[in-house]
Amino acid sequence: MIVELISTGSELLLGDTVNTNVSWLAQELNKLGYTVAYQSVVGDNRLRMQEVLQIAMKRADIIITTGGLGPTQGDITREVVASAIDVPLECNEDAMNEIKAFFYRVNRDMPEASRREAMLPSSSNVLHNPVGVAPGVALQDKNSQTTFILLPGPPGEMKGMFVDSVIPYLENIFGVQGNVHSYRYAIYGLRELELERTVADLVASQSNPTIALLIKKEYIELRITAHGKTVDEAKQLLDPWDAIIRERLGHHVGRELHTSMDELLASSLLTATATVSTAESCTSGLVGKRLTDLAGSSAYYNGGIISYTNTIKHNLLHVPQELLDTVGAVSREVAQAMAEGTRRITNSTYGISTTGLAGPGGGTKDKPVGLVYIGVAGPNGTVVHKLELIGNRDDIRQSAAEYALYYLYEYMKEVH
């Protein structure tokens, strides 16, 4: 079954509100076996909204809208849908009872304007709103055979209504559609073209499962997706590809994306009863923040030094002045000295360092913006990694912090 998601609201087009509804709905519908093939955003304009609906009716079996169900004059989704399928609006008794029940629960008089929320397209089924006032709507157009589901825009109301009412409605009308399941990996240390070449045969032969590469700030997401009658059947299709990917990519598969690098590293440090400290230059505390974002981090994080200047690198971390004068702060040698310095000073099992050029200025031919060195010091000595990152200043800093955690995690796997 093909689904189109239509988000209404001029605030979405203006960028004032981030549209999180579509990502959540797409994930939930995919789990149920539906194919979300199209997404549209349209402002609070009757003509444009009707045009979008007419296009969607030609290419989707199910149209799900979010927004425009409130009591104001600008909430026009109900009437535009009614016009698009040529049915009248009428006061729906079930909807009115829902609205009255809400105001009774909160011990308030029902505003006259809320009567608009009970004016629904003829033959509508009312969807209970477990959080807010406006009822949702489900109906089928007899001419196009399209199913319409109208949901409120506020995410809390939309999600509650979808779980409580939409899922049972879809199962009742269309039955079980199967399951779409994905395995998602964070791939580190490979460029997009390198990764594509490595899995080129999978890309060429994809049908079910399918494979996709998505560029993120800190890594490349590799996603394989399969459709099956059940979750177990989908996983049976995915598992052979999972084995191929892990064999070919090895340590480049840093983690599965249902677990953050912060969580993965925290678990490893706690299991090993190990501690870590940081020495940060270009990341200015981002690595330390990531290490302490989780509760209980005092069990493994001893502390850190933000050594932004050469003076601090020398005076606090004891980086030799000769190194700073000859090879410079952004160098393999200084990254090593920083990692070893913070490990020694804090008496930690591991020390991590970051030094680099985040830009936008300051780069040279030999040391361009995006050049970052990350040092990891521990029981097996010190390893320094060189990165050539791209993006703006924030992208480079965020990527460097993610890679610092990844390199420590990889180092620990060899120690333990």
XYZ file of C-alpha atoms in Angstrom:
416
model
C 0.000 0.000 0.000
C 1.382 3.386 -1.063
C 1.158 6.194 1.480
C 1.615 9.926 1.014
C 2.211 12.135 4.044
C 0.956 15.713 3.705
C 2.023 18.226 6.331
C -0.002 21.425 6.434
C 1.015 24.731 7.980
C 2.744 27.840 6.707
C 5.052 27.737 9.729
C 6.657 24.598 8.251
C 7.408 26.337 4.959
C 8.808 29.380 6.742
C 11.159 27.198 8.765
C 9.745 28.385 12.082
C 8.767 24.827 13.028
C 10.828 21.706 12.383
C 8.647 18.996 10.860
C 9.345 15.993 13.070
C 5.948 14.422 12.368
C 6.880 12.997 8.972
C 9.979 11.164 10.180
C 8.074 9.588 13.064
C 5.095 8.614 10.908
C 7.327 7.181 8.175
C 9.151 4.991 10.683
C 5.925 3.726 12.244
C 4.228 3.062 8.899
C 7.272 1.197 7.589
C 7.168 -1.029 10.648
C 3.576 -1.867 9.714
C 4.574 -2.784 6.163
C 3.282 0.325 4.370
C 5.368 2.093 1.740
C 5.730 5.819 2.373
C 6.460 6.860 -1.200
C 5.739 10.600 -1.053
C 5.892 13.480 1.396
C 4.452 16.927 0.739
C 4.361 20.167 2.717
C 1.793 22.854 1.943
C 0.857 26.120 3.603
C -2.540 27.170 4.932
C -3.876 28.039 1.505
C -7.046 26.391 0.190
C -6.105 26.368 -3.483
C -2.587 25.006 -2.953
C -3.769 22.460 -0.432
C -6.414 21.192 -2.837
C -3.845 20.895 -5.638
C -1.576 18.832 -3.384
C -4.478 16.563 -2.409
C -5.521 16.033 -6.030
C -1.974 15.024 -6.975
C -1.749 12.679 -3.999
C -5.062 11.010 -4.858
C -3.626 9.949 -8.227
C -0.555 8.221 -6.774
C -1.285 7.048 -3.220
C -3.660 4.522 -1.696
C -3.590 6.267 1.670
C -3.184 9.974 2.356
C -2.288 11.013 5.889
C -2.384 14.700 6.730
C -1.076 16.419 9.844
C -2.227 19.848 10.988
C -5.163 22.148 10.401
C -7.748 20.450 12.654
C -8.026 23.162 15.322
C -10.865 25.623 16.012
C -9.519 28.714 14.226
C -10.366 30.090 10.805
C -6.921 29.041 9.603
C -7.591 25.360 10.365
C -8.906 24.345 6.965
C -7.823 20.742 6.414
C -11.272 19.233 7.061
C -13.079 21.510 4.606
C -10.403 21.261 1.908
C -10.485 17.457 2.033
C -14.295 17.530 1.852
C -14.090 19.776 -1.209
C -11.420 17.624 -2.860
C -13.608 14.507 -2.705
C -16.839 16.435 -3.277
C -18.693 15.640 -0.054
C -20.340 18.092 2.347
C -19.159 19.052 5.798
C -21.567 18.093 8.534
C -21.659 18.215 12.293
C -20.449 14.791 13.387
C -22.168 13.656 16.591
C -19.304 11.386 17.648
C -16.838 14.247 17.169
C -18.997 16.619 19.192
C -19.204 14.090 22.015
C -15.396 13.767 21.967
C -14.981 17.538 22.211
C -17.523 17.910 25.008
C -15.895 15.049 26.930
C -12.515 16.786 26.752
C -13.787 20.033 28.230
C -15.705 18.109 30.880
C -12.502 16.336 31.920
C -10.613 19.612 32.289
C -13.569 21.321 34.007
C -13.915 24.091 31.414
C -16.776 25.406 29.334
C -16.546 24.484 25.679
C -15.762 27.569 23.544
C -18.180 28.202 20.718
C -15.257 28.070 18.253
C -14.613 24.426 19.148
C -17.843 23.480 17.354
C -15.823 23.890 14.138
C -13.762 20.886 15.191
C -16.869 18.697 14.930
C -17.581 19.742 11.324
C -16.240 16.761 9.392
C -16.567 15.443 5.848
C -19.677 13.299 5.423
C -19.281 9.614 6.418
C -16.164 10.296 8.499
C -14.978 7.962 11.217
C -13.842 9.822 14.325
C -10.378 9.096 15.734
C -10.025 9.664 19.468
C -7.576 12.347 20.583
C -6.026 11.094 23.864
C -4.164 14.352 24.520
C -5.919 17.355 22.949
C -9.300 18.561 21.761
C -9.538 18.112 17.995
C -10.711 14.645 16.928
C -8.984 12.982 14.021
C -10.731 11.788 10.896
C -10.638 8.626 8.806
C -12.701 8.204 5.631
C -12.622 6.577 2.230
C -13.387 8.364 -1.022
C -15.799 6.215 -3.030
C -14.643 7.591 -6.375
C -10.845 7.363 -6.100
C -10.860 4.574 -3.483
C -8.345 6.675 -1.557
C -8.286 6.437 2.218
C -7.836 9.729 4.071
C -6.552 9.997 7.625
C -6.473 13.492 9.118
C -4.322 13.915 12.219
C -3.581 16.949 14.421
C -0.284 18.808 14.010
C 1.070 18.874 17.602
C 3.402 15.837 17.829
C 2.068 14.600 21.167
C -1.519 14.565 19.902
C -0.558 13.066 16.555
C 1.480 10.221 18.056
C -1.140 9.327 20.662
C -3.899 9.279 18.051
C -1.845 7.203 15.621
C -1.052 4.524 18.213
C -4.499 4.434 19.817
C -6.725 4.802 16.765
C -4.951 4.780 13.399
C -3.143 1.461 13.754
C -6.359 -0.437 14.693
C -8.226 1.350 11.875
C -5.623 0.383 9.256
C -5.521 -3.225 10.449
C -9.317 -3.403 10.329
C -9.543 -1.969 6.796
C -6.423 -3.394 5.137
C -5.339 -6.233 7.377
C -1.725 -6.918 8.315
C 0.695 -5.589 5.710
C 3.758 -7.379 6.976
C 6.842 -5.704 8.359
C 9.594 -3.499 6.994
C 12.748 -3.893 9.072
C 16.156 -2.258 8.765
C 19.665 -2.831 10.058
C 21.516 0.476 10.317
C 25.269 0.866 10.774
C 27.640 3.756 11.436
C 30.613 3.369 9.088
C 33.846 5.129 10.079
C 37.073 5.766 8.230
C 35.814 5.312 4.662
C 34.852 7.834 2.002
C 31.492 7.416 0.318
C 32.966 6.156 -2.972
C 35.215 3.670 -1.155
C 32.229 2.313 0.718
C 30.114 2.128 -2.429
C 32.806 0.122 -4.231
C 32.993 -2.299 -1.327
C 29.278 -3.101 -1.492
C 28.757 -2.484 -5.222
C 27.488 -6.011 -5.903
C 24.864 -5.665 -3.166
C 23.760 -2.345 -4.636
C 23.509 -3.889 -8.105
C 21.491 -6.910 -6.965
C 19.210 -5.183 -4.468
C 15.534 -5.969 -4.507
C 14.563 -7.314 -1.120
C 16.676 -6.411 0.871
C 17.615 -2.970 -0.382
C 20.736 -1.025 0.578
C 21.323 2.718 1.020
C 24.247 4.969 1.951
C 23.504 8.210 3.799
C 26.123 10.858 4.549
C 26.055 12.108 8.142
C 28.306 14.628 9.869
C 30.317 12.102 11.816
C 30.046 8.932 9.732
C 28.295 7.285 6.786
C 25.079 5.487 7.607
C 24.713 2.183 5.798
C 21.159 0.860 5.929
C 19.807 -2.458 4.676
C 16.038 -2.902 4.627
C 13.839 -5.929 4.021
C 10.108 -6.513 3.771
C 8.649 -9.667 5.274
C 5.374 -11.005 6.592
C 6.820 -10.793 10.108
C 9.811 -9.194 11.813
C 11.513 -12.589 11.978
C 11.036 -13.159 8.246
C 12.494 -9.721 7.466
C 15.480 -10.463 9.724
C 16.074 -13.785 7.970
C 16.423 -11.858 4.716
C 18.760 -9.306 6.306
C 21.082 -11.624 8.223
C 23.078 -12.924 5.202
C 23.721 -9.351 4.076
C 24.655 -8.397 7.623
C 27.312 -11.123 7.623
C 28.693 -9.934 4.271
C 28.867 -6.308 5.402
C 30.648 -7.150 8.647
C 33.139 -9.418 6.893
C 34.001 -6.852 4.220
C 34.047 -3.713 6.344
C 35.515 -5.120 9.556
C 36.331 -2.446 12.123
C 34.831 0.251 9.885
C 31.445 -0.925 11.191
C 31.746 1.096 14.360
C 28.311 0.348 15.729
C 24.687 -0.304 14.952
C 22.740 2.923 15.047
C 20.254 1.870 17.688
C 23.125 2.470 20.154
C 25.047 5.751 20.329
C 28.821 5.817 20.497
C 28.473 7.444 23.931
C 26.477 4.454 25.213
C 28.722 1.893 23.583
C 31.888 3.400 25.036
C 30.352 3.920 28.481
C 29.390 0.250 28.604
C 32.911 -0.810 27.579
C 34.572 1.426 30.178
C 32.264 0.221 32.961
C 32.734 -3.430 32.032
C 36.514 -3.002 32.047
C 36.420 -0.846 35.215
C 38.590 1.562 33.249
C 38.872 5.341 33.365
C 39.522 7.974 30.721
C 40.586 11.604 30.585
C 40.707 14.110 27.741
C 43.004 16.785 26.351
C 41.157 18.877 23.792
C 42.215 21.673 21.521
C 40.015 22.024 18.422
C 37.013 20.295 20.040
C 37.115 22.574 23.109
C 35.397 20.173 25.505
C 33.028 18.385 23.128
C 34.653 15.013 23.801
C 34.393 15.531 27.548
C 30.760 16.550 27.166
C 29.965 13.428 25.188
C 31.660 11.275 27.814
C 29.614 12.864 30.603
C 26.231 13.124 28.881
C 25.175 9.816 30.431
C 24.324 9.424 34.098
C 26.968 7.585 36.100
C 29.864 8.861 33.991
C 31.855 9.757 37.115
C 32.639 6.040 37.345
C 34.845 6.232 34.249
C 35.581 9.882 33.386
C 38.355 11.415 35.478
C 38.421 14.853 33.881
C 39.849 16.870 31.048
C 41.953 19.822 30.003
C 40.896 22.230 27.252
C 44.329 23.147 25.970
C 43.375 25.639 23.293
C 46.658 27.564 23.379
C 50.230 26.336 23.145
C 50.898 27.802 26.584
C 48.333 25.496 28.199
C 49.540 22.543 26.154
C 53.041 23.118 27.468
C 52.374 24.225 31.056
C 49.576 21.810 31.976
C 50.012 18.835 29.666
C 53.822 19.116 29.517
C 53.947 19.026 25.734
C 57.605 19.806 24.948
C 58.042 23.366 23.766
C 60.432 22.121 21.108
C 57.604 20.135 19.491
C 55.285 23.118 19.492
C 57.995 25.299 17.941
C 59.069 22.829 15.261
C 56.134 20.655 14.120
C 53.362 22.871 15.489
C 50.281 22.204 17.588
C 48.417 20.452 14.767
C 50.675 17.455 14.405
C 50.941 13.775 15.148
C 53.663 14.351 17.721
C 51.689 16.919 19.726
C 48.525 14.778 19.666
C 50.579 11.942 21.147
C 52.085 14.143 23.850
C 48.663 15.559 24.760
C 47.062 12.124 25.126
C 49.949 10.833 27.216
C 49.968 14.008 29.297
C 46.311 13.883 30.301
C 46.515 10.164 31.026
C 49.538 10.686 33.289
C 48.228 13.775 35.095
C 44.816 12.252 35.876
C 46.108 8.724 36.481
C 43.590 7.354 33.966
C 43.584 4.057 32.117
C 43.202 5.935 28.838
C 43.864 9.410 27.549
C 42.300 10.977 24.441
C 43.542 14.074 22.644
C 42.268 16.221 19.785
C 44.199 18.879 17.926
C 43.332 20.327 14.552
C 42.061 23.149 12.368
C 38.298 23.637 12.483
C 38.329 26.823 10.402
C 36.991 28.691 8.697
C 40.408 30.416 8.586
C 43.919 29.432 9.612
C 44.532 26.691 7.087
C 47.611 26.363 4.880
C 48.605 24.139 1.967
C 50.389 21.737 4.304
C 47.803 21.997 7.061
C 44.382 22.683 5.546
C 41.167 23.363 7.420
C 39.746 20.012 8.478
C 43.096 18.439 9.373
C 42.690 16.807 12.795
C 44.903 14.476 14.812
C 43.405 12.273 17.501
C 45.597 10.516 20.038
C 44.657 7.573 22.232
C 47.063 6.599 25.008
C 46.631 3.449 27.067
C 48.179 0.199 28.278
C 49.214 -0.747 24.728
C 51.042 2.516 24.071
C 49.809 5.509 22.085
C 48.105 5.508 18.704
C 47.531 8.687 16.678
C 45.011 8.956 13.869
C 45.014 11.554 11.127
C 41.691 12.833 9.772
C 40.910 15.102 6.853
C 37.394 16.254 7.650
C 35.072 18.382 5.540
C 32.242 20.764 6.354
C 31.891 23.972 8.311
C 33.475 24.661 11.683
C 30.727 22.936 13.646
C 30.737 19.892 11.341
C 34.481 19.428 11.777
C 34.366 19.773 15.559
C 31.414 17.400 15.921
C 33.024 14.856 13.601
C 36.312 15.026 15.499
C 34.542 14.384 18.806
C 32.685 11.372 17.387
C 35.880 9.928 15.938
C 37.726 10.435 19.227
C 35.193 8.204 20.976
C 35.253 5.691 18.112
C 39.061 5.416 18.176
C 39.065 4.888 21.943
C 36.402 2.180 21.550
C 38.481 0.427 18.864
C 41.642 0.694 21.012
C 39.826 -0.848 23.972
C 38.676 -3.830 21.919
C 42.318 -4.771 21.394
C 43.205 -4.322 25.084
C 40.255 -6.233 26.469
